[in-house]
Amino acid sequence: MPDEPKTLDPAARPATTTVSAATTTPPGAAVAGDSPARGRTQRWTLGLVTVGLVLAALNLRPAITSLGALLEEVSAGLHMSGTVAGVLTSVPPLCFAVFGITAPRLARRFGPAAVVCAGMAAIFTGLILRPFAGGTVGFLAASALALMGIAVSNVLMPVIVKRYFPDRIGSMTGLYSMALALGTSTAAAATVPMTAALGGDWRIGLGVWAAIAALAVLPWLPLVRDRDRAATTTRATTAATPTAAPRITRSRTAWALGCYFGLQATGAYITMGWMPQIFRDAGVPASTAGVLLAVTMVMGVPLAFVIPRLATRMKNQGPIVVALGLCGLAGYTGLFLAPAAGAWVWALLLGVSNCSFPLALTMIGMRSRTGAGVVRLSAFAQSVGYLISIPGPLLVGVLYQHSGGWGLPIALMGGLMVPQMIVGTLAGRDRTVEDES
């Protein structure tokens, strides 16, 4: 499939609805009569959006992977049992499901850029408060605030790309996916040694990540003014597709994409929350375990740029889904049989498998014809997906505590790769949700 979004078949457009060129032209697209000043403004806007996407993506996972690297210290400091720690690792997908569903309504009212700006501010506030909140409840509440900001930003990243870069969905999705993987891996690798360098207090080790979140707010501030144009575009596009909005739940592709998103998220959050502990229990030093998680995450830096571009050039993304799933299955098998002996190999394989995330984001952008459709599909697929992923990390914690080892949890992780490959193949078929709804 080419790297351009599909256009709506004129025969499928309602005859009674007309959308003006002013409301459908992307902010960066050239139109007749553009002045040089307007062209410079548009280029400046697109440059600012690009910087904002990269900085926002850098902040979408450190709140989670920094905690995973210090989970043992946090659990001891807050007197958590294995089950409670499992609940803690389930909080991210729960927040993503609950708060992510509000993103389309917020984007319609305030504009997607303004919502992402607020999301970055929420991440900063949560990260700066979390380490110093008294007790488990306060820690969870501050974490939930940061995760709320991540949730709405998660949903709106594909929307921002579709809106500002409609002819570069693959490359721009790859860019922010690459930045997301870089932020994830950096937090995983640097948190333990940085905590040691700062005196060994896990609270400081978690709190320092608020600084990057503060920087991410800045590029979105000038874009808040774009909210009226964004809202107009969204309303106009919604008017042009009146039957799509209430019927996305009837789309088999939307459900397949939601299930695929959920299963890959299950594996990702189990990995981010528990993999360092798996290696530490196998005799790997804590600092090395953090680096191993970083290796898993850093694999997404180059692959998150390559895979979306490749996916947009294929009519069917099923082969990529299967290839990534087989890497995950091999990684979990190795983790089950020889967690310490082959640790670096298993970390690499699981890192390749985790690139199902940028693939899922790319398919969200490809499975709808319009920007408004992408908003609905992104919110639906991510909310359904994160709801599906909630039990996974919690179940791993319960199985680990009651079975006395990692055999059953790892077998569960590997077994989930099979349905992930099946639903991902269904989601990768060459069709859009408008075709089915």
mmCIF file of C-alpha atoms in Angstrom, residues 65-76 191-192 195 201-206 276 280:
data_model
loop_
_atom_site.group_PDB
_atom_site.id
_atom_site.type_symbol
_atom_site.label_atom_id
_atom_site.label_comp_id
_atom_site.label_asym_id
_atom_site.label_seq_id
_atom_site.Cartn_x
_atom_site.Cartn_y
_atom_site.Cartn_z
ATOM 1 C CA THR A 65 9.882 1.490 32.792
ATOM 2 C CA SER A 66 11.638 3.541 35.479
ATOM 3 C CA LEU A 67 9.283 1.951 37.991
ATOM 4 C CA GLY A 68 9.908 -1.527 36.553
ATOM 5 C CA ALA A 69 13.658 -1.095 37.051
ATOM 6 C CA LEU A 70 13.135 -0.152 40.719
ATOM 7 C CA LEU A 71 10.091 -2.306 41.458
ATOM 8 C CA GLU A 72 11.866 -4.320 44.149
ATOM 9 C CA GLU A 73 13.009 -1.174 45.966
ATOM 10 C CA VAL A 74 9.614 0.522 45.626
ATOM 11 C CA SER A 75 7.805 -2.609 46.843
ATOM 12 C CA ALA A 76 10.060 -2.812 49.879
ATOM 13 C CA THR A 191 17.240 4.551 36.300
ATOM 14 C CA VAL A 192 19.217 2.116 38.485
ATOM 15 C CA THR A 195 19.602 6.303 41.410
ATOM 16 C CA ASP A 201 17.140 6.815 47.127
ATOM 17 C CA TRP A 202 14.569 5.308 44.757
ATOM 18 C CA ARG A 203 12.324 8.335 45.234
ATOM 19 C CA ILE A 204 14.883 10.632 43.623
ATOM 20 C CA GLY A 205 15.605 8.049 40.949
ATOM 21 C CA LEU A 206 11.955 8.115 39.901
ATOM 22 C CA PRO A 276 13.982 -7.100 35.324
ATOM 23 C CA ARG A 280 17.231 -10.733 39.019
#
